[in-house]
Short mmCIF file of N, CA and C in Angstrom, two decimals:
data_model
loop_
_atom_site.label_atom_id
_atom_site.label_comp_id
_atom_site.label_asym_id
_atom_site.label_seq_id
_atom_site.Cartn_x
_atom_site.Cartn_y
_atom_site.Cartn_z
N MET A 209 -33.63 -5.37 -7.22
CA MET A 209 -32.42 -4.81 -7.75
C MET A 209 -31.97 -5.53 -8.49
N PRO A 210 -31.85 -5.17 -9.79
CA PRO A 210 -30.89 -6.30 -10.89
C PRO A 210 -29.90 -6.42 -10.62
N ALA A 211 -29.51 -7.68 -11.04
CA ALA A 211 -27.88 -7.99 -11.02
C ALA A 211 -27.38 -7.29 -12.11
N PRO A 212 -25.97 -6.77 -12.02
CA PRO A 212 -25.08 -6.01 -12.95
C PRO A 212 -24.55 -6.79 -13.92
N LYS A 213 -24.59 -5.97 -15.04
CA LYS A 213 -24.22 -7.03 -16.78
C LYS A 213 -23.14 -7.25 -16.65
N ARG A 214 -22.98 -8.39 -17.17
CA ARG A 214 -21.54 -9.16 -17.06
C ARG A 214 -21.15 -9.32 -18.52
N PHE A 215 -20.75 -8.13 -19.32
CA PHE A 215 -20.08 -7.91 -20.36
C PHE A 215 -19.09 -9.11 -20.89
N ARG A 216 -19.40 -9.64 -22.25
CA ARG A 216 -18.14 -10.46 -22.58
C ARG A 216 -18.08 -10.02 -24.09
N HIS A 217 -16.89 -10.22 -24.42
CA HIS A 217 -16.79 -10.08 -25.70
C HIS A 217 -16.56 -8.33 -26.37
N VAL A 218 -15.68 -7.79 -25.14
CA VAL A 218 -15.98 -6.33 -25.06
C VAL A 218 -14.77 -5.91 -26.28
N SER A 219 -15.15 -4.47 -27.08
CA SER A 219 -13.97 -4.34 -28.13
C SER A 219 -14.04 -2.74 -27.81
N ARG A 220 -13.14 -2.40 -28.21
CA ARG A 220 -13.04 -0.65 -28.18
C ARG A 220 -12.73 0.05 -29.62
N ILE A 221 -13.55 0.93 -29.86
CA ILE A 221 -13.48 1.73 -31.09
C ILE A 221 -13.70 2.96 -30.61
N GLY A 222 -12.60 3.65 -30.99
CA GLY A 222 -12.17 5.04 -30.79
C GLY A 222 -12.47 5.13 -28.76
N PRO A 223 -13.10 6.31 -28.55
CA PRO A 223 -13.45 6.17 -27.29
C PRO A 223 -14.85 5.71 -26.91
N VAL A 224 -15.33 4.54 -27.80
CA VAL A 224 -16.52 3.92 -27.32
C VAL A 224 -16.17 2.15 -27.14
N GLN A 225 -16.76 1.60 -26.32
CA GLN A 225 -16.48 0.14 -25.77
C GLN A 225 -18.02 -0.02 -26.38
N VAL A 226 -17.81 -1.40 -26.89
CA VAL A 226 -18.61 -2.15 -27.32
C VAL A 226 -19.11 -3.66 -26.82
N GLY A 227 -19.87 -4.17 -25.98
CA GLY A 227 -19.77 -5.43 -25.32
C GLY A 227 -21.15 -6.03 -25.80
N THR A 228 -21.14 -7.26 -25.08
CA THR A 228 -22.44 -8.27 -25.61
C THR A 228 -22.63 -8.92 -23.94
N SER A 229 -23.99 -8.69 -23.95
CA SER A 229 -24.37 -9.01 -22.62
C SER A 229 -25.56 -9.50 -22.69
N TYR A 230 -26.49 -10.68 -21.57
CA TYR A 230 -27.52 -11.05 -21.66
C TYR A 230 -28.84 -9.99 -20.84
N ASP A 231 -29.80 -9.45 -21.06
CA ASP A 231 -30.75 -8.54 -20.71
C ASP A 231 -31.26 -9.56 -19.50
N GLY A 232 -32.29 -9.29 -18.96
CA GLY A 232 -33.27 -10.18 -17.96
C GLY A 232 -33.77 -11.04 -18.45
N ARG A 233 -34.14 -10.97 -19.44
CA ARG A 233 -35.29 -11.89 -20.16
C ARG A 233 -34.44 -13.20 -20.72
N GLY A 234 -32.92 -13.09 -20.55
CA GLY A 234 -31.96 -14.23 -21.60
C GLY A 234 -31.89 -14.12 -22.99
N ARG A 235 -32.19 -12.56 -23.53
CA ARG A 235 -31.85 -12.41 -24.84
C ARG A 235 -30.57 -11.71 -24.60
N GLU A 236 -29.99 -12.14 -25.99
CA GLU A 236 -28.37 -11.14 -25.99
C GLU A 236 -28.57 -10.00 -26.72
N LYS A 237 -28.09 -8.94 -25.47
CA LYS A 237 -27.98 -7.54 -26.14
C LYS A 237 -26.48 -7.47 -26.40
N HIS A 238 -26.61 -6.20 -27.32
CA HIS A 238 -25.14 -5.32 -27.77
C HIS A 238 -24.79 -4.08 -27.42
N THR A 239 -24.01 -3.28 -26.48
CA THR A 239 -24.16 -2.15 -25.71
C THR A 239 -22.99 -1.37 -26.57
N ALA A 240 -23.45 -0.11 -26.75
CA ALA A 240 -22.18 0.94 -26.97
C ALA A 240 -22.15 1.64 -26.07
N ALA A 241 -20.98 2.21 -25.52
CA ALA A 241 -21.09 3.33 -24.28
C ALA A 241 -19.78 3.91 -24.61
N CYS A 242 -19.73 5.20 -24.43
CA CYS A 242 -18.54 6.12 -25.13
C CYS A 242 -17.96 6.07 -23.13
N THR A 243 -16.77 6.39 -23.37
CA THR A 243 -15.76 6.36 -22.02
C THR A 243 -15.24 7.35 -22.14
N ALA A 244 -15.53 8.72 -22.86
CA ALA A 244 -15.29 10.26 -22.52
C ALA A 244 -15.81 10.93 -21.33
N PRO A 245 -14.99 11.66 -20.37
CA PRO A 245 -15.62 12.06 -19.65
C PRO A 245 -16.87 12.91 -20.03
N ARG A 246 -17.66 13.11 -19.07
CA ARG A 246 -18.86 13.91 -19.13
C ARG A 246 -19.71 13.74 -20.83
N CYS A 247 -19.45 12.39 -21.63
CA CYS A 247 -19.84 12.51 -22.71
C CYS A 247 -21.77 11.45 -22.63
N GLY A 248 -21.73 10.99 -21.67
CA GLY A 248 -22.47 9.84 -21.14
C GLY A 248 -23.64 8.91 -22.35
N PHE A 249 -22.93 8.75 -23.70
CA PHE A 249 -23.31 8.08 -24.78
C PHE A 249 -23.53 6.45 -24.31
N SER A 250 -24.98 6.06 -24.61
CA SER A 250 -24.73 4.82 -24.17
C SER A 250 -26.38 4.01 -24.83
N ALA A 251 -26.09 3.15 -25.60
CA ALA A 251 -27.47 2.84 -26.25
C ALA A 251 -27.12 0.73 -26.25
N ASP A 252 -28.85 0.38 -25.93
CA ASP A 252 -28.17 -1.11 -26.73
C ASP A 252 -28.86 -1.03 -27.79
N TYR A 253 -28.56 -2.43 -28.60
CA TYR A 253 -28.81 -2.89 -29.78
C TYR A 253 -29.20 -4.39 -29.58
N ASP A 254 -29.95 -5.05 -30.86
CA ASP A 254 -30.35 -6.68 -30.84
C ASP A 254 -28.88 -6.90 -31.63
N ASN A 255 -28.09 -6.21 -32.37
CA ASN A 255 -27.28 -7.18 -32.80
C ASN A 255 -25.92 -6.60 -32.70
N ARG A 256 -24.65 -6.98 -33.21
CA ARG A 256 -23.62 -6.51 -33.32
C ARG A 256 -23.28 -5.50 -33.82
N ALA A 257 -23.52 -6.09 -35.35
CA ALA A 257 -23.27 -4.59 -36.47
C ALA A 257 -23.69 -3.51 -36.16
N ALA A 258 -25.02 -3.28 -35.50
CA ALA A 258 -25.29 -2.05 -35.27
C ALA A 258 -25.04 -1.08 -34.09
N ALA A 259 -24.35 -2.44 -33.28
CA ALA A 259 -23.49 -1.66 -31.98
C ALA A 259 -22.11 -1.08 -32.49
N GLU A 260 -21.53 -1.80 -33.51
CA GLU A 260 -20.31 -1.10 -33.87
C GLU A 260 -20.55 -0.32 -35.06
N LEU A 261 -21.38 0.13 -35.42
CA LEU A 261 -21.97 1.40 -36.60
C LEU A 261 -22.04 2.32 -35.64
N ALA A 262 -22.61 2.28 -34.42
CA ALA A 262 -23.03 2.81 -33.59
C ALA A 262 -21.78 4.06 -33.16
N ALA A 263 -20.94 2.84 -32.80
CA ALA A 263 -19.62 3.30 -32.27
C ALA A 263 -18.34 4.10 -33.52
N ARG A 264 -18.75 3.56 -34.18
CA ARG A 264 -17.95 4.08 -35.61
C ARG A 264 -18.54 5.73 -35.91
N THR A 265 -19.66 5.88 -35.68
CA THR A 265 -20.29 6.96 -36.18
C THR A 265 -20.44 8.21 -35.04
N HIS A 266 -20.24 7.61 -34.02
CA HIS A 266 -20.40 8.99 -32.56
C HIS A 266 -19.18 9.82 -32.70
N ARG A 267 -19.65 10.58 -32.51
CA ARG A 267 -19.04 12.13 -32.37
C ARG A 267 -19.07 12.88 -31.07
N CYS A 268 -18.50 12.85 -29.83
CA CYS A 268 -18.63 13.53 -28.70
C CYS A 268 -18.88 15.03 -29.01
N ARG A 269 -19.67 15.44 -27.93
CA ARG A 269 -20.04 16.88 -28.25
C ARG A 269 -19.45 17.52 -27.02
N VAL A 270 -18.93 17.03 -26.36
CA VAL A 270 -18.08 17.40 -25.36
C VAL A 270 -16.40 17.32 -25.71
N ARG A 271 -15.84 18.31 -25.50
CA ARG A 271 -14.16 18.46 -25.52
C ARG A 271 -13.54 18.86 -24.64
#
């Protein structure tokens, strides 16, 4: 069972949180995840700019 991710440099853009962590191979990854109920949006990116862009352009379909 893999260890849970430890996020650092977490910021919030609307309902989406963007955080930085290391993957299992020691590479830095950036995750954007929506915190709205029943949304389920989450994605990993190689650079912070891409994760923040995804957070800014995300629109929840659940209302």
